[in-house]
Short mmCIF file of C-alpha atoms and ligand atoms in Angstrom, two decimals:
data_model
loop_
_atom_site.label_atom_id
_atom_site.label_comp_id
_atom_site.label_asym_id
_atom_site.label_seq_id
_atom_site.Cartn_x
_atom_site.Cartn_y
_atom_site.Cartn_z
CA MET A 85 -32.07 -92.52 -80.77
CA MET A 86 -32.70 -96.22 -80.40
CA PHE A 87 -34.25 -97.49 -77.49
CA GLU A 88 -32.66 -100.09 -75.42
CA ARG A 89 -35.53 -101.51 -73.55
CA SER A 90 -39.12 -101.09 -75.44
CA PRO A 91 -41.82 -98.92 -73.42
CA ALA A 92 -44.75 -101.23 -75.34
CA LYS A 93 -43.34 -104.22 -72.92
CA ILE A 94 -43.08 -102.00 -69.96
CA TRP A 95 -46.78 -100.34 -70.51
CA ARG A 96 -48.51 -103.24 -71.18
CA ASN A 97 -47.00 -104.93 -68.12
CA ARG A 98 -47.93 -102.51 -66.16
CA ASP A 99 -50.93 -104.09 -64.18
CA VAL A 100 -48.32 -106.37 -62.50
CA LEU A 101 -45.02 -104.54 -62.26
CA TYR A 102 -47.17 -101.40 -60.56
CA ARG A 103 -49.85 -103.61 -59.24
CA LEU A 104 -48.36 -106.29 -58.38
CA LYS A 105 -51.44 -108.21 -60.23
CA TYR A 106 -51.17 -112.12 -59.24
CA SER A 107 -53.05 -115.96 -60.21
CA TYR A 108 -55.11 -117.85 -57.24
CA CYS A 109 -55.97 -121.37 -58.50
CA ARG A 110 -59.60 -121.87 -56.77
CA ASP A 111 -58.40 -126.11 -57.08
CA CYS A 112 -55.35 -126.35 -55.00
CA LYS A 113 -56.11 -122.97 -53.32
CA ARG A 114 -52.85 -121.35 -53.82
CA SER A 115 -51.35 -117.85 -55.12
CA PHE A 116 -48.20 -117.22 -57.56
CA TYR A 117 -47.12 -114.68 -59.46
CA PRO A 118 -45.92 -113.48 -62.32
CA PRO A 119 -49.98 -114.59 -63.26
CA ARG A 120 -50.24 -116.95 -65.41
CA GLY A 121 -52.95 -118.82 -67.63
CA ARG A 122 -52.17 -122.35 -65.19
CA CYS A 123 -51.44 -122.86 -61.92
CA ILE A 124 -47.91 -123.40 -61.83
CA TYR A 125 -48.49 -126.11 -58.73
CA CYS A 126 -51.55 -128.20 -60.04
CA GLY A 127 -51.13 -126.90 -63.45
CA SER A 128 -55.75 -126.38 -63.20
CA SER A 129 -56.48 -123.38 -65.40
CA ASN A 130 -59.43 -122.38 -62.86
CA ILE A 131 -57.06 -119.34 -62.72
CA GLU A 132 -58.79 -115.64 -61.31
CA HIS A 133 -56.25 -112.85 -61.54
CA ARG A 134 -56.06 -110.76 -57.96
CA TYR A 135 -54.48 -107.73 -57.25
CA SER A 136 -51.68 -107.77 -54.32
CA SER A 137 -52.11 -105.08 -50.95
CA GLY A 138 -48.62 -105.01 -51.62
CA ARG A 139 -47.68 -105.92 -47.88
CA GLY A 140 -45.72 -108.75 -47.05
CA VAL A 141 -42.56 -110.01 -45.59
CA VAL A 142 -38.44 -110.88 -46.13
CA LYS A 143 -37.50 -114.12 -45.66
CA GLU A 144 -34.16 -114.43 -46.77
CA PHE A 145 -32.07 -111.70 -48.29
CA THR A 146 -28.88 -110.95 -49.94
CA VAL A 147 -27.02 -108.17 -50.93
CA VAL A 148 -25.65 -107.55 -54.14
CA TYR A 149 -22.66 -106.44 -55.68
CA GLN A 150 -21.92 -107.60 -59.36
CA THR A 151 -24.76 -106.31 -60.77
CA PRO A 152 -26.17 -106.16 -64.54
CA VAL A 153 -25.81 -103.21 -66.30
CA GLY A 154 -28.14 -100.74 -65.93
CA PHE A 155 -27.98 -101.39 -62.55
CA THR A 156 -24.69 -100.80 -61.59
CA ASP A 157 -25.14 -97.15 -59.70
CA MET A 158 -27.90 -99.14 -57.56
CA SER A 159 -24.73 -101.30 -56.57
CA PRO A 160 -24.65 -102.36 -53.76
CA MET A 161 -28.43 -103.32 -54.30
CA VAL A 162 -30.22 -105.54 -52.08
CA ILE A 163 -32.27 -108.49 -52.86
CA GLY A 164 -35.19 -110.05 -51.03
CA LEU A 165 -37.07 -112.90 -51.26
CA ILE A 166 -40.82 -111.32 -50.09
CA GLU A 167 -43.76 -113.22 -48.96
CA MET A 168 -46.40 -111.83 -49.66
CA GLU A 169 -50.13 -111.08 -47.14
CA GLU A 170 -51.66 -113.30 -49.96
CA GLY A 171 -49.13 -115.94 -49.78
CA PHE A 172 -47.02 -115.63 -52.51
CA ARG A 173 -43.81 -115.20 -53.05
CA LEU A 174 -41.79 -113.12 -55.78
CA LEU A 175 -37.93 -111.49 -55.38
CA ALA A 176 -37.77 -107.80 -55.25
CA GLN A 177 -34.92 -105.20 -54.73
CA ILE A 178 -35.39 -103.26 -51.14
CA VAL A 179 -34.78 -100.00 -50.65
CA ASP A 180 -34.75 -97.45 -48.24
CA VAL A 181 -32.92 -99.90 -45.53
CA LYS A 182 -29.48 -100.32 -44.73
CA PRO A 183 -28.43 -104.27 -45.94
CA GLU A 184 -26.94 -103.97 -41.46
CA GLU A 185 -30.94 -102.97 -40.61
CA ILE A 186 -32.65 -105.49 -42.74
CA SER A 187 -34.00 -108.96 -41.25
CA ASN A 188 -35.03 -112.02 -41.57
CA GLY A 189 -39.36 -111.56 -41.07
CA MET A 190 -38.67 -107.34 -41.42
CA LYS A 191 -42.70 -106.32 -42.61
CA VAL A 192 -42.15 -104.60 -45.91
CA GLU A 193 -44.53 -103.46 -48.20
CA ALA A 194 -44.07 -101.86 -52.48
CA VAL A 195 -43.13 -98.81 -53.54
CA LEU A 196 -43.06 -97.13 -56.59
CA ARG A 197 -39.54 -96.84 -57.74
CA ARG A 198 -37.65 -96.48 -61.08
CA MET A 199 -36.25 -99.24 -62.17
CA ILE A 200 -33.45 -98.84 -64.84
CA VAL A 201 -32.44 -96.02 -66.83
CA ASP A 202 -32.57 -96.54 -70.18
CA GLY A 203 -28.93 -96.06 -71.78
CA GLU A 204 -28.88 -94.41 -74.28
CA THR A 205 -32.20 -92.57 -74.58
CA GLY A 206 -32.33 -92.24 -70.83
CA LEU A 207 -35.80 -93.00 -70.39
CA ILE A 208 -37.02 -94.07 -67.51
CA TYR A 209 -38.44 -97.60 -66.01
CA TYR A 210 -40.43 -97.50 -62.64
CA GLY A 211 -41.64 -100.21 -60.63
CA ILE A 212 -42.57 -101.93 -57.71
CA LYS A 213 -39.51 -102.30 -54.44
CA PHE A 214 -39.87 -102.85 -51.61
CA ALA A 215 -39.50 -100.25 -48.14
CA PRO A 216 -40.06 -100.77 -44.54
CA LEU A 217 -44.07 -100.95 -43.95
CA ILE A 218 -44.93 -97.95 -41.53
CA GLU A 219 -47.51 -99.02 -39.61
CA LYS A 220 -50.33 -96.37 -39.97
CA SER A 221 -52.10 -95.17 -36.71
CA MET B 111 -31.90 -146.71 -80.29
CA ARG B 112 -28.09 -144.98 -80.03
CA SER B 113 -25.74 -143.15 -80.90
CA PHE B 114 -22.09 -143.22 -80.57
CA ILE B 115 -18.97 -140.31 -79.92
CA ILE B 116 -15.95 -141.24 -81.81
CA SER B 117 -13.91 -137.90 -81.05
CA SER B 118 -13.63 -134.80 -79.39
CA SER B 119 -11.78 -132.04 -78.10
CA ALA B 120 -12.08 -128.79 -76.82
CA VAL B 121 -9.51 -125.87 -76.54
CA LYS B 122 -8.50 -124.14 -72.98
CA ILE B 123 -10.56 -121.80 -71.85
CA ASP B 124 -9.02 -118.24 -72.36
CA ARG B 125 -9.02 -114.92 -73.67
CA TYR B 126 -9.22 -115.01 -77.41
CA TYR B 127 -8.65 -111.22 -78.29
CA ASP B 128 -7.39 -111.73 -81.83
CA LYS B 129 -9.92 -114.59 -82.06
CA ASN B 130 -13.62 -114.46 -83.21
CA PHE B 131 -16.23 -116.50 -82.85
CA LYS B 132 -16.30 -118.47 -86.39
CA GLU B 133 -12.19 -119.15 -85.34
CA LEU B 134 -12.28 -119.84 -81.81
CA ALA B 135 -15.25 -122.83 -83.07
CA ILE B 136 -12.85 -123.51 -85.78
CA GLU B 137 -10.20 -123.71 -83.46
CA SER B 138 -11.91 -126.49 -81.43
CA ILE B 139 -11.73 -129.08 -84.18
CA LYS B 140 -8.63 -128.97 -85.13
CA ASP B 141 -8.37 -132.33 -82.49
CA LEU B 142 -11.16 -133.49 -83.00
CA GLU B 143 -9.98 -134.39 -87.01
CA LYS B 144 -6.44 -135.12 -86.33
CA LYS B 145 -8.65 -138.28 -84.36
CA ILE B 146 -10.80 -139.77 -86.90
CA SER B 147 -9.12 -142.39 -89.64
CA GLU B 148 -11.90 -140.35 -92.30
CA PRO B 149 -11.45 -136.82 -93.76
CA LEU B 150 -15.06 -134.64 -91.24
CA GLU B 151 -17.81 -134.65 -93.57
CA PRO B 152 -20.55 -134.77 -91.24
CA GLU B 153 -24.53 -134.35 -92.55
CA ALA B 154 -25.36 -131.84 -89.78
CA LEU B 155 -23.67 -129.10 -87.51
CA ILE B 156 -24.97 -128.15 -84.20
CA ILE B 157 -23.45 -125.18 -82.45
CA SER B 158 -24.53 -124.34 -79.11
CA SER B 159 -24.42 -120.36 -77.86
CA VAL B 160 -26.67 -118.75 -75.76
CA ALA B 161 -25.45 -114.94 -76.50
CA VAL B 162 -23.45 -115.12 -79.95
CA GLU B 163 -26.16 -112.69 -80.98
CA HIS B 164 -25.62 -110.09 -78.01
CA LEU B 165 -21.73 -110.98 -77.97
CA ASP B 166 -21.04 -110.22 -81.88
CA ARG B 167 -24.87 -109.50 -83.35
CA GLN B 168 -24.84 -112.68 -84.96
CA SER B 169 -27.99 -114.44 -85.97
CA ASN B 170 -27.84 -117.49 -88.25
CA MET B 171 -24.33 -119.32 -86.61
CA ALA B 172 -24.62 -122.64 -87.43
CA GLY B 173 -24.91 -122.03 -91.60
CA ILE B 174 -21.42 -119.45 -91.20
CA ILE B 175 -19.79 -121.48 -89.33
CA ALA B 176 -20.79 -124.61 -91.95
CA ASP B 177 -19.62 -121.98 -95.01
CA TYR B 178 -15.95 -121.49 -92.62
CA LEU B 179 -15.88 -125.02 -92.51
CA GLY B 180 -16.82 -125.05 -96.27
CA LEU B 181 -19.33 -127.81 -95.65
CA ARG B 182 -22.75 -127.52 -98.00
CA ASN B 183 -25.94 -129.15 -98.63
CA ILE B 184 -25.86 -130.08 -94.82
CA ARG B 185 -27.99 -129.49 -91.94
CA VAL B 186 -26.96 -127.13 -89.52
CA TYR B 187 -28.93 -126.31 -86.56
CA ARG B 188 -28.30 -123.46 -83.33
CA VAL B 189 -29.40 -124.67 -80.45
CA GLU B 190 -29.66 -121.87 -77.44
CA SER B 191 -31.25 -122.91 -73.97
CA GLY B 192 -29.72 -121.19 -71.49
CA GLU B 193 -26.54 -122.43 -69.47
CA ALA B 194 -27.82 -126.17 -70.58
CA SER B 195 -27.57 -125.22 -74.67
CA GLY B 196 -24.67 -127.66 -75.22
CA LEU B 197 -26.21 -130.99 -73.61
CA ALA B 198 -29.43 -128.98 -75.06
CA ALA B 199 -26.64 -129.87 -78.69
CA VAL B 200 -26.51 -132.51 -78.41
CA GLN B 201 -29.20 -134.23 -77.58
CA ILE B 202 -30.77 -132.72 -80.70
CA ALA B 203 -26.98 -134.45 -82.77
CA HIS B 204 -28.20 -137.99 -81.27
CA SER B 205 -31.54 -137.21 -82.21
CA LEU B 206 -30.88 -137.06 -86.02
CA VAL B 207 -29.06 -140.09 -85.09
CA SER B 208 -30.58 -142.45 -83.58
CA SER B 209 -33.70 -141.92 -85.89
CA LYS B 210 -31.34 -142.44 -88.32
CA ALA B 211 -32.13 -138.69 -89.84
CA VAL B 212 -28.16 -138.72 -90.94
CA LYS B 213 -25.14 -140.94 -90.09
CA LYS B 214 -22.97 -138.12 -89.18
CA ALA B 215 -22.81 -135.09 -86.62
CA LEU B 216 -21.09 -132.27 -85.78
CA VAL B 217 -21.44 -130.92 -82.41
CA ILE B 218 -19.53 -127.60 -81.60
CA GLY B 219 -20.25 -125.44 -78.80
CA VAL B 220 -18.97 -121.99 -78.19
CA ASP B 221 -18.98 -118.39 -76.14
CA LYS B 222 -16.53 -116.23 -75.34
CA LEU B 223 -17.35 -114.27 -72.56
CA SER B 224 -14.02 -112.26 -72.69
CA ASP B 225 -15.25 -109.73 -75.46
CA MET B 226 -17.18 -107.19 -73.48
CA PRO B 227 -17.08 -106.09 -69.90
CA ASN B 228 -18.07 -107.77 -66.41
CA ALA B 229 -21.06 -106.07 -65.89
CA LYS B 230 -22.57 -106.30 -69.27
CA ILE B 231 -21.44 -109.85 -69.11
CA ALA B 232 -23.44 -109.90 -66.01
CA GLU B 233 -26.31 -107.83 -67.72
CA LEU B 234 -26.54 -111.17 -71.00
CA TYR B 235 -26.43 -113.33 -67.42
CA SER B 236 -29.48 -111.59 -66.68
CA TYR B 237 -30.89 -113.10 -69.85
CA LEU B 238 -31.89 -116.20 -68.64
CA LYS B 239 -34.26 -114.85 -66.38
CA ASP B 240 -37.68 -114.13 -67.72
CA SER B 241 -37.70 -110.57 -69.40
CA ASP B 242 -40.59 -109.48 -68.01
CA TYR B 243 -41.06 -110.34 -64.67
CA ILE B 244 -38.01 -110.51 -63.24
CA GLN B 245 -34.96 -109.16 -65.17
CA ILE B 246 -36.79 -105.93 -64.17
CA HIS B 247 -35.94 -106.28 -60.64
CA GLY B 248 -32.49 -106.84 -61.05
CA VAL B 249 -32.39 -110.41 -60.39
CA SER B 250 -30.11 -113.09 -61.98
CA PRO B 251 -29.13 -116.54 -61.04
CA LEU B 252 -26.56 -115.44 -59.01
CA SER B 253 -28.93 -113.69 -56.71
CA GLU B 254 -30.49 -116.81 -56.70
CA ALA B 255 -27.67 -118.71 -55.48
CA ALA B 256 -27.57 -116.02 -53.13
CA LEU B 257 -30.65 -116.31 -51.12
CA LEU B 258 -30.03 -120.82 -51.80
CA ALA B 259 -26.80 -120.14 -50.20
CA LYS B 260 -28.27 -118.42 -47.20
CA ILE B 261 -30.92 -121.26 -46.71
CA TYR B 262 -28.90 -123.48 -47.27
CA MET B 263 -26.30 -122.99 -44.39
CA LYS B 264 -29.16 -121.98 -41.50
CA THR B 265 -31.09 -125.31 -43.23
CA TYR B 266 -28.95 -127.59 -42.35
CA ASP B 267 -26.55 -125.42 -40.06
CA TYR B 268 -23.00 -124.55 -42.08
CA SER B 269 -21.48 -121.82 -41.83
CA TYR B 270 -19.34 -119.67 -44.85
CA GLU B 271 -16.21 -121.75 -44.28
CA ASP B 272 -17.44 -125.00 -44.07
CA LEU B 273 -18.92 -124.29 -48.27
CA PHE B 274 -14.78 -123.79 -48.71
CA ILE B 275 -14.14 -127.75 -49.34
CA TRP B 276 -16.60 -127.09 -52.70
CA PRO B 277 -14.32 -124.72 -53.94
CA PHE B 278 -11.29 -125.87 -53.12
CA THR B 279 -11.80 -129.51 -54.45
CA MET B 280 -12.46 -127.95 -57.94
CA HIS B 281 -8.93 -125.75 -57.54
CA GLN B 282 -7.86 -129.39 -56.73
CA ASN B 283 -8.93 -131.76 -59.52
CA SER B 284 -8.33 -128.26 -62.29
CA LEU B 285 -4.49 -128.55 -61.81
CA ASP B 286 -4.35 -131.08 -64.53
CA THR B 287 -6.40 -131.08 -66.39
CA PRO B 288 -5.45 -129.17 -70.02
CA HIS B 289 -8.10 -127.31 -70.51
CA ALA B 290 -9.60 -125.41 -67.70
CA GLN B 291 -9.40 -122.09 -67.57
CA LEU B 292 -7.87 -121.23 -63.62
CA ARG B 293 -4.78 -124.07 -62.66
CA PHE B 294 -4.11 -122.77 -59.00
CA LYS B 295 -4.77 -123.59 -55.81
CA ILE B 296 -6.46 -121.91 -53.71
CA SER B 297 -6.95 -121.10 -49.50
CA PRO B 298 -9.16 -120.79 -46.98
CA ASP B 299 -7.84 -117.13 -46.90
CA SER B 300 -7.95 -116.37 -49.75
CA TYR B 301 -11.49 -117.99 -50.27
CA LYS B 302 -12.49 -115.24 -47.06
CA GLU B 303 -10.75 -112.57 -48.97
CA SER B 304 -12.14 -112.57 -52.66
CA PRO B 305 -14.47 -109.55 -53.54
CA ILE B 306 -17.98 -110.11 -52.54
CA LEU B 307 -20.10 -110.72 -55.61
CA ALA B 308 -23.78 -111.04 -53.40
CA GLU B 309 -23.13 -112.43 -49.88
CA PRO B 310 -22.08 -114.48 -48.55
CA LEU B 311 -21.00 -115.84 -52.09
CA ARG B 312 -17.87 -114.60 -53.27
CA LEU B 313 -15.51 -114.42 -56.34
CA LEU B 314 -14.08 -117.45 -55.82
CA ASP B 315 -17.91 -119.18 -55.26
CA SER B 316 -18.55 -118.41 -58.74
CA TYR B 317 -17.42 -119.14 -62.47
CA PRO B 318 -14.56 -117.18 -64.28
CA PHE B 319 -15.65 -115.10 -67.16
CA GLY B 320 -13.88 -117.07 -69.89
CA ASP B 321 -13.73 -118.01 -74.22
CA GLY B 322 -14.20 -121.33 -74.55
CA ALA B 323 -15.05 -123.84 -77.46
CA SER B 324 -15.63 -127.37 -78.25
CA ALA B 325 -16.11 -130.34 -79.91
CA LEU B 326 -18.57 -133.64 -80.63
CA TYR B 327 -18.22 -136.00 -83.50
CA ILE B 328 -21.61 -138.25 -83.58
CA VAL B 329 -22.26 -140.64 -85.12
CA SER B 330 -24.34 -144.21 -85.90
CA GLU B 331 -23.63 -147.63 -84.97
CA ASP B 332 -22.02 -148.94 -88.18
CA VAL B 333 -19.56 -145.70 -88.54
CA ALA B 334 -18.53 -146.55 -85.44
CA GLU B 335 -17.76 -150.50 -85.85
CA GLU B 336 -14.90 -148.66 -87.82
CA TYR B 337 -13.38 -147.36 -84.88
CA ASP B 338 -11.15 -149.62 -82.17
CA VAL B 339 -13.01 -148.06 -79.15
CA ASN B 340 -16.73 -147.12 -78.87
CA VAL B 341 -18.69 -145.03 -76.92
CA SER B 342 -22.38 -145.23 -77.29
CA ILE B 343 -24.84 -142.67 -76.14
CA GLU B 344 -26.70 -145.11 -73.52
CA GLY B 345 -29.00 -142.18 -71.85
CA LEU B 346 -29.76 -138.23 -72.44
CA SER B 347 -32.56 -136.38 -70.62
CA SER B 348 -33.52 -132.72 -70.39
CA SER B 349 -35.98 -131.49 -67.59
CA ASN B 350 -37.78 -127.30 -66.21
CA ASP B 351 -38.56 -126.34 -63.16
CA VAL B 352 -40.02 -123.36 -63.12
CA ASN B 353 -38.00 -120.28 -63.74
CA ASP B 354 -38.88 -118.04 -60.51
CA ILE B 355 -37.15 -119.42 -57.66
CA ALA B 356 -39.24 -117.90 -55.62
CA SER B 357 -42.37 -119.63 -56.66
CA ARG B 358 -40.81 -122.69 -55.86
CA GLU B 359 -41.88 -125.32 -52.66
CA ASP B 360 -39.02 -126.73 -52.34
CA LEU B 361 -35.73 -124.62 -52.87
CA LEU B 362 -33.16 -126.93 -51.57
CA ILE B 363 -33.88 -129.78 -54.44
CA PHE B 364 -33.24 -128.79 -58.36
CA SER B 365 -36.57 -130.65 -58.95
CA ALA B 366 -35.70 -130.23 -62.67
CA VAL B 367 -32.05 -131.44 -62.26
CA ARG B 368 -33.84 -134.80 -60.10
CA ASP B 369 -36.31 -135.51 -62.87
CA SER B 370 -33.67 -135.44 -65.95
CA PHE B 371 -31.00 -137.43 -64.05
CA ILE B 372 -33.67 -140.30 -63.39
CA LYS B 373 -34.98 -140.66 -67.02
CA THR B 374 -31.27 -140.19 -67.85
CA LEU B 375 -30.72 -143.23 -65.61
CA LYS B 376 -34.07 -144.92 -66.55
CA MET B 377 -33.40 -144.87 -70.31
CA ALA B 378 -29.68 -146.07 -69.58
CA ASP B 379 -30.64 -149.08 -67.22
CA ILE B 380 -28.38 -148.63 -65.04
CA GLU B 381 -28.36 -147.45 -60.79
CA LEU B 382 -26.72 -145.09 -59.79
CA GLY B 383 -23.83 -147.05 -58.09
CA LYS B 384 -22.66 -147.87 -61.90
CA LEU B 385 -21.38 -143.95 -62.30
CA LYS B 386 -17.64 -143.67 -61.51
CA TYR B 387 -17.67 -140.04 -62.66
CA ILE B 388 -19.79 -137.31 -62.80
CA GLU B 389 -19.41 -133.76 -64.43
CA ILE B 390 -21.85 -131.67 -62.21
CA HIS B 391 -22.80 -127.99 -63.26
CA ASP B 392 -21.95 -125.75 -60.67
CA ASN B 393 -22.26 -122.58 -61.45
CA TYR B 394 -21.94 -121.10 -57.85
CA THR B 395 -21.21 -123.18 -54.00
CA PRO B 396 -24.38 -123.87 -52.84
CA ASN B 397 -25.49 -125.00 -56.12
CA ALA B 398 -22.56 -127.51 -56.69
CA PHE B 399 -23.99 -129.12 -53.12
CA ILE B 400 -27.72 -128.89 -54.57
CA VAL B 401 -27.22 -130.21 -57.16
CA LEU B 402 -24.80 -133.52 -55.86
CA GLU B 403 -27.95 -133.67 -53.22
CA SER B 404 -31.05 -133.76 -56.03
CA ILE B 405 -29.67 -136.29 -58.10
CA GLY B 406 -28.91 -138.75 -54.93
CA LEU B 407 -25.25 -138.86 -54.30
CA ALA B 408 -26.08 -137.30 -51.20
CA ASP B 409 -28.68 -137.13 -48.40
CA ARG B 410 -30.15 -133.54 -48.30
CA GLY B 411 -27.64 -130.99 -46.64
CA LYS B 412 -25.00 -134.13 -46.57
CA ALA B 413 -22.47 -132.52 -49.56
CA PRO B 414 -20.23 -130.05 -48.47
CA GLU B 415 -19.63 -133.06 -45.48
CA LEU B 416 -19.32 -136.62 -47.82
CA LEU B 417 -17.04 -134.84 -50.72
CA GLN B 418 -13.97 -136.76 -49.61
CA ASP B 419 -10.93 -135.68 -52.07
CA SER B 420 -13.81 -135.18 -55.54
CA MET B 421 -15.04 -138.44 -54.44
CA ILE B 422 -18.94 -138.73 -53.19
CA GLY B 423 -20.19 -141.88 -52.41
CA SER B 424 -18.64 -144.40 -55.07
CA ALA B 425 -18.58 -141.32 -57.62
CA HIS B 426 -15.38 -139.16 -58.68
CA VAL B 427 -17.14 -135.62 -59.72
CA ASN B 428 -15.85 -133.20 -61.50
CA LEU B 429 -12.29 -133.80 -62.16
CA SER B 430 -12.27 -131.54 -64.79
CA GLY B 431 -12.57 -128.69 -62.02
CA GLY B 432 -16.02 -128.12 -62.80
CA LEU B 433 -17.08 -124.88 -64.04
CA LYS B 434 -15.86 -123.35 -60.54
CA ALA B 435 -12.22 -123.66 -61.91
CA ARG B 436 -12.47 -125.64 -65.31
CA GLY B 437 -14.87 -122.58 -67.29
CA ASN B 438 -18.24 -121.60 -67.84
CA PRO B 439 -18.05 -120.57 -71.42
CA TRP B 440 -21.72 -120.83 -71.66
CA GLY B 441 -22.79 -122.78 -74.71
CA ALA B 442 -19.60 -124.20 -74.45
CA THR B 443 -20.08 -125.86 -70.64
CA GLY B 444 -22.06 -129.32 -71.77
CA ILE B 445 -19.68 -129.71 -74.84
CA TYR B 446 -16.72 -129.47 -72.08
CA GLN B 447 -18.89 -131.94 -69.76
CA VAL B 448 -19.09 -134.75 -72.33
CA HIS B 449 -15.29 -134.36 -73.81
CA GLU B 450 -14.11 -134.70 -70.47
CA ILE B 451 -16.76 -137.41 -69.46
CA PHE B 452 -15.58 -139.31 -73.24
CA SER B 453 -11.99 -139.08 -72.83
CA ALA B 454 -12.25 -140.19 -69.66
CA LEU B 455 -13.57 -143.97 -71.24
CA LEU B 456 -11.60 -143.68 -73.47
CA GLY B 457 -8.51 -143.98 -70.53
CA GLU B 458 -6.85 -140.43 -72.12
CA PHE B 459 -8.51 -138.24 -69.14
CA LYS B 460 -7.95 -138.63 -65.45
CA LYS B 461 -6.41 -142.31 -66.18
CA SER B 462 -4.63 -142.16 -62.43
CA VAL B 463 -7.08 -141.61 -60.98
CA LEU B 464 -10.50 -143.25 -62.83
CA GLY B 465 -8.77 -146.22 -64.16
CA GLU B 466 -11.07 -148.33 -66.25
CA ILE B 467 -15.21 -147.22 -66.12
CA GLU B 468 -17.52 -148.64 -68.28
CA TYR B 469 -20.32 -145.81 -67.02
CA ALA B 470 -19.67 -141.53 -66.51
CA ALA B 471 -22.28 -139.09 -67.02
CA ALA B 472 -22.43 -135.28 -66.84
CA GLN B 473 -25.69 -133.06 -65.53
CA ASN B 474 -25.72 -129.29 -67.37
CA MET B 475 -28.16 -126.67 -66.74
CA SER B 476 -28.90 -123.24 -66.48
CA GLY B 477 -29.34 -120.93 -64.14
CA CYS B 478 -30.61 -122.29 -60.60
CA GLY B 479 -31.57 -125.51 -62.00
CA ASP B 480 -33.91 -123.85 -63.97
CA VAL B 481 -33.74 -126.20 -67.01
CA SER B 482 -31.37 -129.25 -66.73
CA TYR B 483 -30.05 -131.59 -69.30
CA SER B 484 -28.05 -135.23 -68.20
CA ILE B 485 -26.04 -137.79 -70.55
CA VAL B 486 -24.95 -141.05 -69.22
CA LEU B 487 -21.90 -142.25 -71.62
CA LYS B 488 -20.82 -145.94 -71.71
CA ARG B 489 -17.79 -147.74 -73.15
CA VAL B 490 -19.43 -150.40 -75.40
CA ARG B 491 -15.79 -152.13 -76.00
ZN1 LIG C 550 -53.95 -125.09 -58.45
#
């Protein structure tokens, strides 16, 4: 029995995939995700790594029907362009809401969900998706 | 430092269940070989393919195709730069020839997207994105292009129906392209009723999956002099952008496309207006408009309005039918584009539309402008 995806690969990316570790550039004051050693905007290596609150806003979204292998059971799948509180943007799935109820400007928060089931081994890979923000009183 | 193209060929993009990668690649050089006056004896073979490992469990593709072609003691390379692999391979050949490392280089682009079911091809297409952080979310260039379509339509106030002009024009253009995969007209109704891939994009906003192979023979000036017609590579350059489109500050300009095109025109020492024919990489409808605006053929947001009878400004665009209708067999696509503009300069492709032209260009990119290559060819005599 063989893995289609390396379990080690998912494990070593845990801070980025599960805790939304991102980069903040001390020189140009911009943030970006996934983290890199150099700023993607100004090229500076004066970078620090930070962790996101997990809260953001939907800037745009699409409902995807032609999904890749590994995601076919999630079809139709919503992919959102999400702007996080810390200023960086990322693409991720939006769940727990019907596509017709999603709108641009909607507040969302990161939730831990099943991402992919490995075809042959059945090993489940988890990751971050986004769900409508539940405001706590 | 120039190199010259003396021959090219292309098989019709189709489903070739009866041919493997090697056979299709070899099929593609039959016509090329007929058009040269000497035995085909390249000193370098460069193979462009995006997915041969995944589709055919095959590495070292260049060495193996050289073997089947009976070529020995030559340099072999396999090039992969996503969907821009074709022009990347041409750049390797051009560098080898113009640096005088070799006098003759054979470039073949080949991919076979009909060999696997569509969901597998969709998965392989997502490999163009960062495997650690982007693919894991199920994101591929399709979902990126769908987001770009929505942003483009909202920013510039277009309806989905307004975008129809692109696929309509491409299907019009492919009717008399001998190697095109799709050769039929489409109507506004068939456009709006085709299956949704990622809303708002439908099947007719995308390219068909198919098998293709195309080839070029690139040689030094002294070899080219023995031929009546000479076409030189005057400019050839490339550029890159962040792979993750969410991080781009300006989503509606492909900076890699713009940068590589500017560099290529500068290398060729010409203005944009000199180009009467350009083949662009239109993997999705919104990308076509963004590319046209990135290379400067239209102001931002104006491409859908300015496009008329496949002309924009003084240039004819995608007379082949583009990726949309000619097809997009990934690693072969850039080679098809060069085959088309080279043939047009010889007066053997779309002559009734173009007449005699001196310059033509092609633009070949991966995903939504993640990397982009451009080339300018000139008919020297
Ligand atoms: Zn910076």
